[in-house]
Amino acid sequence: MRVFKSVATVATSIALLTMVSVSEAGAQVAATCPAGTICLYTGENMTGRMATFTWGSPDLRGQGVDHAIWVVSSHPRGMCLYSGYNYTGASSGINETVTHGFRVSPVSSVKPCNG
């Protein structure tokens, strides 16, 4: 019985350490998006290639993040994301700070919504 308790205790400790490590990793990645910018990622959950923007880009191929699918934002103004190049196609706006990000439809251009 004592061996079983020890194994269970070790397994619980490993699980708790794993959860802490995952949480810390997420916080570190979110911290890589500078204040006042919007960050676009090519992979889910802030993975893949990342590019930061203050003013936007008409063609995300130039920054290596064409068809970005994850966004984190601390931009002071609303930013609009477009499915096409040169601010064309379907669009969506982000008007708030999003520190842990969320999935979006593939993005090919981005700019401030009012500019």
XYZ file of C-alpha atoms in Angstrom:
115
model
C 0.000 0.000 0.000
C 2.855 2.370 0.812
C 4.382 1.860 -2.672
C 1.050 2.675 -4.307
C 0.753 5.929 -2.326
C 4.300 6.916 -3.316
C 3.616 6.288 -7.002
C 0.367 8.255 -6.800
C 2.131 11.141 -5.047
C 4.875 11.244 -7.690
C 2.301 11.139 -10.515
C 0.335 14.005 -8.937
C 3.514 16.059 -8.502
C 4.515 15.518 -12.139
C 1.032 16.550 -13.319
C 1.156 19.745 -11.250
C 4.642 20.614 -12.504
C 3.509 20.057 -16.095
C 0.530 22.408 -15.660
C 2.760 25.110 -14.174
C 5.272 24.765 -17.021
C 2.557 25.065 -19.699
C 1.070 28.150 -18.011
C 4.468 29.806 -17.703
C 5.262 29.051 -21.352
C 2.006 30.690 -22.453
C 2.729 33.775 -20.354
C 6.252 34.034 -21.801
C 4.960 33.842 -25.370
C 2.265 36.460 -24.695
C 4.951 38.707 -23.235
C 6.808 38.651 -26.587
C 4.100 40.801 -28.194
C 5.248 44.361 -27.424
C 2.848 46.880 -25.914
C 1.077 49.010 -28.501
C 1.262 46.409 -31.278
C -0.719 43.609 -32.832
C 1.042 40.266 -33.276
C 0.063 37.728 -35.905
C 1.098 34.071 -35.760
C 0.983 31.398 -38.453
C 0.230 28.643 -35.926
C -2.400 28.066 -33.274
C -1.834 29.202 -29.695
C 0.951 31.655 -30.537
C 3.105 29.172 -32.457
C 4.728 29.291 -35.863
C 6.136 32.460 -37.363
C 5.263 35.755 -35.673
C 5.292 39.355 -36.867
C 4.421 42.527 -34.928
C 2.688 45.554 -36.396
C 2.071 49.124 -35.352
C 0.744 50.454 -38.669
C -0.108 47.280 -40.561
C 0.831 45.733 -43.886
C -0.991 45.414 -47.230
C 0.698 42.055 -47.912
C 1.745 39.735 -45.072
C 3.906 37.672 -47.436
C 6.557 40.362 -46.947
C 6.714 39.590 -43.223
C 6.506 35.805 -43.653
C 3.133 35.476 -41.917
C 0.707 35.254 -44.836
C -2.466 33.433 -43.856
C -1.829 34.091 -40.134
C -4.428 32.365 -37.972
C -3.711 33.567 -34.409
C -3.734 37.139 -33.100
C -2.594 38.882 -29.914
C -3.214 42.617 -29.570
C -2.333 45.477 -27.268
C -2.715 48.075 -30.021
C -4.235 51.339 -28.758
C -6.501 51.657 -31.822
C -8.749 49.134 -33.481
C -7.003 46.974 -36.064
C -8.717 45.397 -39.064
C -7.690 42.016 -40.438
C -8.346 41.142 -44.091
C -8.406 37.807 -45.889
C -7.064 39.360 -49.114
C -4.014 41.417 -50.002
C -4.227 45.225 -50.084
C -7.022 45.290 -47.496
C -9.525 43.337 -49.584
C -11.721 40.335 -48.928
C -13.493 39.441 -45.715
C -12.529 41.609 -42.763
C -12.825 41.601 -39.006
C -11.873 44.181 -36.415
C -10.153 43.947 -33.043
C -10.949 46.843 -30.734
C -9.583 45.582 -27.440
C -6.496 44.200 -25.789
C -6.236 40.433 -26.253
C -3.221 39.161 -24.313
C -3.625 35.405 -24.794
C -4.855 35.588 -28.355
C -7.512 33.828 -30.338
C -7.943 32.036 -33.650
C -9.003 34.020 -36.707
C -9.751 33.176 -40.320
C -6.538 33.323 -42.392
C -5.251 36.904 -42.639
C -3.293 38.360 -45.587
C -3.286 42.088 -44.711
C -3.782 44.238 -41.605
C -4.181 47.951 -40.861
C -5.747 50.320 -38.325
C -9.535 50.346 -38.857
C -9.693 54.141 -38.914
C -6.774 54.977 -41.102
